[in-house]
Structure formats: C-alpha cells, structure tokens
Amino acid sequence: MFYQHGKPKPTVKQTFFYKDWFERSIKYVDQLYDYRIKDFYSFDAICYIYGIPLNNVLKYYTLIKSIPIHIKSDINTNNTPCTQTTFLNWKHIFTMPYKATIESTLRNFQYKYIHRIIATNKYLFKCKLSNSNLCDFSGEN
C-alpha cells in the first residue's frame, strides 16, 4: 500500500509500504480520510492521530498524490463491496403469482411488484390520484 523513498514510483498493479506507519496501525488508505469533511486529513492531523514523526511530510504527500482518482472517489462515496451473491431462480419467481392465487387482482399486483411498476405517491400525485407526493412510510419526497 505504501511507497518507499528511493524506489521507482509504483504503477497501478504495484503496492508500497511504510513500515513505521504500519507499526502505528495505518494499514488502509481510508484511515487517512476524514469522512466529516470528505477530504484527507492534513499532515498535522495525521501526526497527532497516529504519532507520525514530523519528518515524514514527504512520505505523506507522496502517498496522497499517488492515490488514483477512482479510489479517491470510491472512498468519498463510501461504497462497500458486495460480499454475497445469490442465485435467483427467475423462472420460479415469475410463475409464483399464478401458483399462489387464482384471484386476478393479486396476480396483477404480484406481476407489478416483480417488475417494479407499482405506482408511487409521486407518480399518483402527478396523475391527481393522491393528495400528497410524500412517501407514506418516511414522509419524505
């Protein structure tokens, strides 16, 4: 993860390592990121939080500047990777409305639910079929 002084600058496939930072529990780039202000901590803040010596200023700026833009944007959006993938038997899902009930209104609802075409309050309000465009559950637009 960290770049060592005196060695060639890492490419996208390479990693780099600062042993003294690792010993101070800095293992991931997001540990250097302040989620409150959506930017990286200043060098002074890193020194205060992790006890980094003041002579590591060049290491800090080298590290921050070498982080690719797509990683910075991923940290900023706080995305978490999907850890589980589930196989869905779509044939079974689409035949369930016909097996579960013979009532046409329930079949119609299940079909709309599966296809995500149930009208929301926002749409109903535009059609003048609802008094409000706010969500019934959260009260938000």
PDB file of C-alpha atoms in Angstrom:
ATOM      1  CA  MET A   1       0.000   0.000   0.000  1.00  0.00           C
ATOM      2  CA  PHE A   2       2.781   2.494   0.746  1.00  0.00           C
ATOM      3  CA  TYR A   3       5.583   3.844  -1.436  1.00  0.00           C
ATOM      4  CA  GLN A   4       9.185   3.728  -0.171  1.00  0.00           C
ATOM      5  CA  HIS A   5      11.560   6.589  -0.870  1.00  0.00           C
ATOM      6  CA  GLY A   6      14.285   5.845  -3.413  1.00  0.00           C
ATOM      7  CA  LYS A   7      12.396   3.124  -5.268  1.00  0.00           C
ATOM      8  CA  PRO A   8      10.583   3.523  -8.579  1.00  0.00           C
ATOM      9  CA  LYS A   9       7.110   5.035  -8.342  1.00  0.00           C
ATOM     10  CA  PRO A  10       4.514   2.236  -8.231  1.00  0.00           C
ATOM     11  CA  THR A  11       2.267   1.520 -11.170  1.00  0.00           C
ATOM     12  CA  VAL A  12      -1.378   0.595 -10.826  1.00  0.00           C
ATOM     13  CA  LYS A  13      -0.505  -3.062 -10.176  1.00  0.00           C
ATOM     14  CA  GLN A  14       2.179  -2.355  -7.554  1.00  0.00           C
ATOM     15  CA  THR A  15       1.769  -1.633  -3.869  1.00  0.00           C
ATOM     16  CA  PHE A  16       4.037   0.232  -1.492  1.00  0.00           C
ATOM     17  CA  PHE A  17       4.704   0.020   2.221  1.00  0.00           C
ATOM     18  CA  TYR A  18       5.875   2.274   5.073  1.00  0.00           C
ATOM     19  CA  LYS A  19       6.971   0.003   7.919  1.00  0.00           C
ATOM     20  CA  ASP A  20       6.857   2.738  10.558  1.00  0.00           C
ATOM     21  CA  TRP A  21       3.301   3.709   9.511  1.00  0.00           C
ATOM     22  CA  PHE A  22       2.216   0.075   9.555  1.00  0.00           C
ATOM     23  CA  GLU A  23       3.559  -0.267  13.103  1.00  0.00           C
ATOM     24  CA  ARG A  24       1.364   2.706  14.041  1.00  0.00           C
ATOM     25  CA  SER A  25      -1.701   0.824  12.701  1.00  0.00           C
ATOM     26  CA  ILE A  26      -2.045   2.682   9.396  1.00  0.00           C
ATOM     27  CA  LYS A  27      -2.945  -0.164   7.076  1.00  0.00           C
ATOM     28  CA  TYR A  28      -5.590   1.249   4.728  1.00  0.00           C
ATOM     29  CA  VAL A  29      -5.926   4.440   2.722  1.00  0.00           C
ATOM     30  CA  ASP A  30      -9.330   5.213   4.202  1.00  0.00           C
ATOM     31  CA  GLN A  31      -7.683   5.590   7.625  1.00  0.00           C
ATOM     32  CA  LEU A  32      -6.186   8.813   6.266  1.00  0.00           C
ATOM     33  CA  TYR A  33      -9.612  10.079   5.153  1.00  0.00           C
ATOM     34  CA  ASP A  34     -11.837  12.387   7.212  1.00  0.00           C
ATOM     35  CA  TYR A  35     -15.437  11.454   6.418  1.00  0.00           C
ATOM     36  CA  ARG A  36     -16.784  14.554   8.180  1.00  0.00           C
ATOM     37  CA  ILE A  37     -15.217  16.983   5.707  1.00  0.00           C
ATOM     38  CA  LYS A  38     -14.927  14.459   2.840  1.00  0.00           C
ATOM     39  CA  ASP A  39     -11.215  15.017   2.336  1.00  0.00           C
ATOM     40  CA  PHE A  40      -7.941  13.529   3.518  1.00  0.00           C
ATOM     41  CA  TYR A  41      -6.612  14.527   6.917  1.00  0.00           C
ATOM     42  CA  SER A  42      -3.923  17.180   6.905  1.00  0.00           C
ATOM     43  CA  PHE A  43      -0.395  16.075   7.689  1.00  0.00           C
ATOM     44  CA  ASP A  44      -0.594  17.738  11.116  1.00  0.00           C
ATOM     45  CA  ALA A  45      -3.775  15.807  11.903  1.00  0.00           C
ATOM     46  CA  ILE A  46      -2.151  12.518  10.854  1.00  0.00           C
ATOM     47  CA  CYS A  47       0.837  13.289  13.080  1.00  0.00           C
ATOM     48  CA  TYR A  48      -1.490  13.990  16.002  1.00  0.00           C
ATOM     49  CA  ILE A  49      -3.769  10.969  15.477  1.00  0.00           C
ATOM     50  CA  TYR A  50      -1.140   8.315  14.728  1.00  0.00           C
ATOM     51  CA  GLY A  51       2.021   9.799  16.254  1.00  0.00           C
ATOM     52  CA  ILE A  52       3.818  10.051  12.914  1.00  0.00           C
ATOM     53  CA  PRO A  53       7.137  11.961  13.133  1.00  0.00           C
ATOM     54  CA  LEU A  54       7.142  15.428  11.561  1.00  0.00           C
ATOM     55  CA  ASN A  55       9.949  14.458   9.169  1.00  0.00           C
ATOM     56  CA  ASN A  56       7.529  12.137   7.293  1.00  0.00           C
ATOM     57  CA  VAL A  57       5.868  15.022   5.477  1.00  0.00           C
ATOM     58  CA  LEU A  58       7.287  13.924   2.111  1.00  0.00           C
ATOM     59  CA  LYS A  59       6.030  10.375   2.633  1.00  0.00           C
ATOM     60  CA  TYR A  60       2.553  11.724   3.415  1.00  0.00           C
ATOM     61  CA  TYR A  61       2.277  13.940   0.330  1.00  0.00           C
ATOM     62  CA  THR A  62       3.778  11.251  -1.917  1.00  0.00           C
ATOM     63  CA  LEU A  63       1.183   8.802  -0.653  1.00  0.00           C
ATOM     64  CA  ILE A  64      -1.779  11.171  -1.022  1.00  0.00           C
ATOM     65  CA  LYS A  65      -0.759  12.262  -4.532  1.00  0.00           C
ATOM     66  CA  SER A  66      -0.223   8.678  -5.714  1.00  0.00           C
ATOM     67  CA  ILE A  67      -3.757   7.528  -4.845  1.00  0.00           C
ATOM     68  CA  PRO A  68      -5.664   7.072  -8.117  1.00  0.00           C
ATOM     69  CA  ILE A  69      -8.725   9.239  -8.684  1.00  0.00           C
ATOM     70  CA  HIS A  70     -11.104   6.271  -8.846  1.00  0.00           C
ATOM     71  CA  ILE A  71     -10.010   5.138  -5.384  1.00  0.00           C
ATOM     72  CA  LYS A  72     -10.469   8.646  -4.002  1.00  0.00           C
ATOM     73  CA  SER A  73     -13.992   8.762  -5.419  1.00  0.00           C
ATOM     74  CA  ASP A  74     -14.773   5.298  -4.004  1.00  0.00           C
ATOM     75  CA  ILE A  75     -13.684   6.452  -0.562  1.00  0.00           C
ATOM     76  CA  ASN A  76     -15.762   9.616  -0.939  1.00  0.00           C
ATOM     77  CA  THR A  77     -18.923   7.726  -1.852  1.00  0.00           C
ATOM     78  CA  ASN A  78     -18.285   5.191   0.895  1.00  0.00           C
ATOM     79  CA  ASN A  79     -19.266   2.224  -1.247  1.00  0.00           C
ATOM     80  CA  THR A  80     -18.998  -1.191   0.262  1.00  0.00           C
ATOM     81  CA  PRO A  81     -18.368  -4.176  -1.981  1.00  0.00           C
ATOM     82  CA  CYS A  82     -20.998  -6.859  -2.288  1.00  0.00           C
ATOM     83  CA  THR A  83     -19.780  -9.862  -0.330  1.00  0.00           C
ATOM     84  CA  GLN A  84     -22.589 -12.260  -1.167  1.00  0.00           C
ATOM     85  CA  THR A  85     -24.074 -13.192  -4.488  1.00  0.00           C
ATOM     86  CA  THR A  86     -27.292 -15.131  -4.586  1.00  0.00           C
ATOM     87  CA  PHE A  87     -28.571 -17.131  -7.498  1.00  0.00           C
ATOM     88  CA  LEU A  88     -32.244 -16.411  -8.109  1.00  0.00           C
ATOM     89  CA  ASN A  89     -34.443 -18.867  -9.935  1.00  0.00           C
ATOM     90  CA  TRP A  90     -36.270 -16.312 -12.070  1.00  0.00           C
ATOM     91  CA  LYS A  91     -38.460 -18.910 -13.755  1.00  0.00           C
ATOM     92  CA  HIS A  92     -39.807 -19.889 -10.352  1.00  0.00           C
ATOM     93  CA  ILE A  93     -40.247 -16.239  -9.327  1.00  0.00           C
ATOM     94  CA  PHE A  94     -42.257 -15.380 -12.443  1.00  0.00           C
ATOM     95  CA  THR A  95     -44.540 -18.423 -12.091  1.00  0.00           C
ATOM     96  CA  MET A  96     -45.296 -17.781  -8.400  1.00  0.00           C
ATOM     97  CA  PRO A  97     -48.180 -15.304  -8.996  1.00  0.00           C
ATOM     98  CA  TYR A  98     -50.041 -17.959 -10.968  1.00  0.00           C
ATOM     99  CA  LYS A  99     -49.402 -20.717  -8.423  1.00  0.00           C
ATOM    100  CA  ALA A 100     -50.079 -18.629  -5.308  1.00  0.00           C
ATOM    101  CA  THR A 101     -53.549 -17.366  -6.145  1.00  0.00           C
ATOM    102  CA  ILE A 102     -56.330 -17.531  -8.698  1.00  0.00           C
ATOM    103  CA  GLU A 103     -57.549 -14.025  -7.937  1.00  0.00           C
ATOM    104  CA  SER A 104     -56.671 -11.733 -10.832  1.00  0.00           C
ATOM    105  CA  THR A 105     -56.115  -8.586  -8.715  1.00  0.00           C
ATOM    106  CA  LEU A 106     -53.484 -10.348  -6.583  1.00  0.00           C
ATOM    107  CA  ARG A 107     -51.820 -11.775  -9.689  1.00  0.00           C
ATOM    108  CA  ASN A 108     -51.792  -8.298 -11.192  1.00  0.00           C
ATOM    109  CA  PHE A 109     -50.228  -6.847  -8.016  1.00  0.00           C
ATOM    110  CA  GLN A 110     -47.579  -9.577  -7.855  1.00  0.00           C
ATOM    111  CA  TYR A 111     -46.723  -9.042 -11.521  1.00  0.00           C
ATOM    112  CA  LYS A 112     -46.346  -5.284 -10.974  1.00  0.00           C
ATOM    113  CA  TYR A 113     -44.301  -5.851  -7.811  1.00  0.00           C
ATOM    114  CA  ILE A 114     -41.895  -8.262  -9.510  1.00  0.00           C
ATOM    115  CA  HIS A 115     -41.438  -5.847 -12.429  1.00  0.00           C
ATOM    116  CA  ARG A 116     -41.164  -2.812 -10.130  1.00  0.00           C
ATOM    117  CA  ILE A 117     -44.020  -0.946 -11.770  1.00  0.00           C
ATOM    118  CA  ILE A 118     -46.138  -0.180  -8.710  1.00  0.00           C
ATOM    119  CA  ALA A 119     -47.117   3.468  -8.782  1.00  0.00           C
ATOM    120  CA  THR A 120     -45.505   5.604  -6.098  1.00  0.00           C
ATOM    121  CA  ASN A 121     -47.120   8.586  -4.400  1.00  0.00           C
ATOM    122  CA  LYS A 122     -45.003  10.867  -6.566  1.00  0.00           C
ATOM    123  CA  TYR A 123     -46.492   9.371  -9.735  1.00  0.00           C
ATOM    124  CA  LEU A 124     -50.020   9.223  -8.289  1.00  0.00           C
ATOM    125  CA  PHE A 125     -49.770  12.886  -7.287  1.00  0.00           C
ATOM    126  CA  LYS A 126     -48.849  13.829 -10.865  1.00  0.00           C
ATOM    127  CA  CYS A 127     -51.924  11.924 -12.079  1.00  0.00           C
ATOM    128  CA  LYS A 128     -54.022  13.728  -9.427  1.00  0.00           C
ATOM    129  CA  LEU A 129     -54.935  10.435  -7.761  1.00  0.00           C
ATOM    130  CA  SER A 130     -53.168  11.255  -4.479  1.00  0.00           C
ATOM    131  CA  ASN A 131     -53.283  14.279  -2.185  1.00  0.00           C
ATOM    132  CA  SER A 132     -49.543  14.255  -1.465  1.00  0.00           C
ATOM    133  CA  ASN A 133     -46.328  13.246  -3.181  1.00  0.00           C
ATOM    134  CA  LEU A 134     -44.659  12.350   0.139  1.00  0.00           C
ATOM    135  CA  CYS A 135     -43.794   8.760   0.973  1.00  0.00           C
ATOM    136  CA  ASP A 136     -46.303   7.119   3.324  1.00  0.00           C
ATOM    137  CA  PHE A 137     -43.535   5.469   5.353  1.00  0.00           C
ATOM    138  CA  SER A 138     -40.752   8.025   5.634  1.00  0.00           C
ATOM    139  CA  GLY A 139     -42.692  11.235   4.998  1.00  0.00           C
ATOM    140  CA  GLU A 140     -40.007  12.363   2.547  1.00  0.00           C
ATOM    141  CA  ASN A 141     -40.297  13.313  -1.091  1.00  0.00           C
TER     142      ASN A 141
END
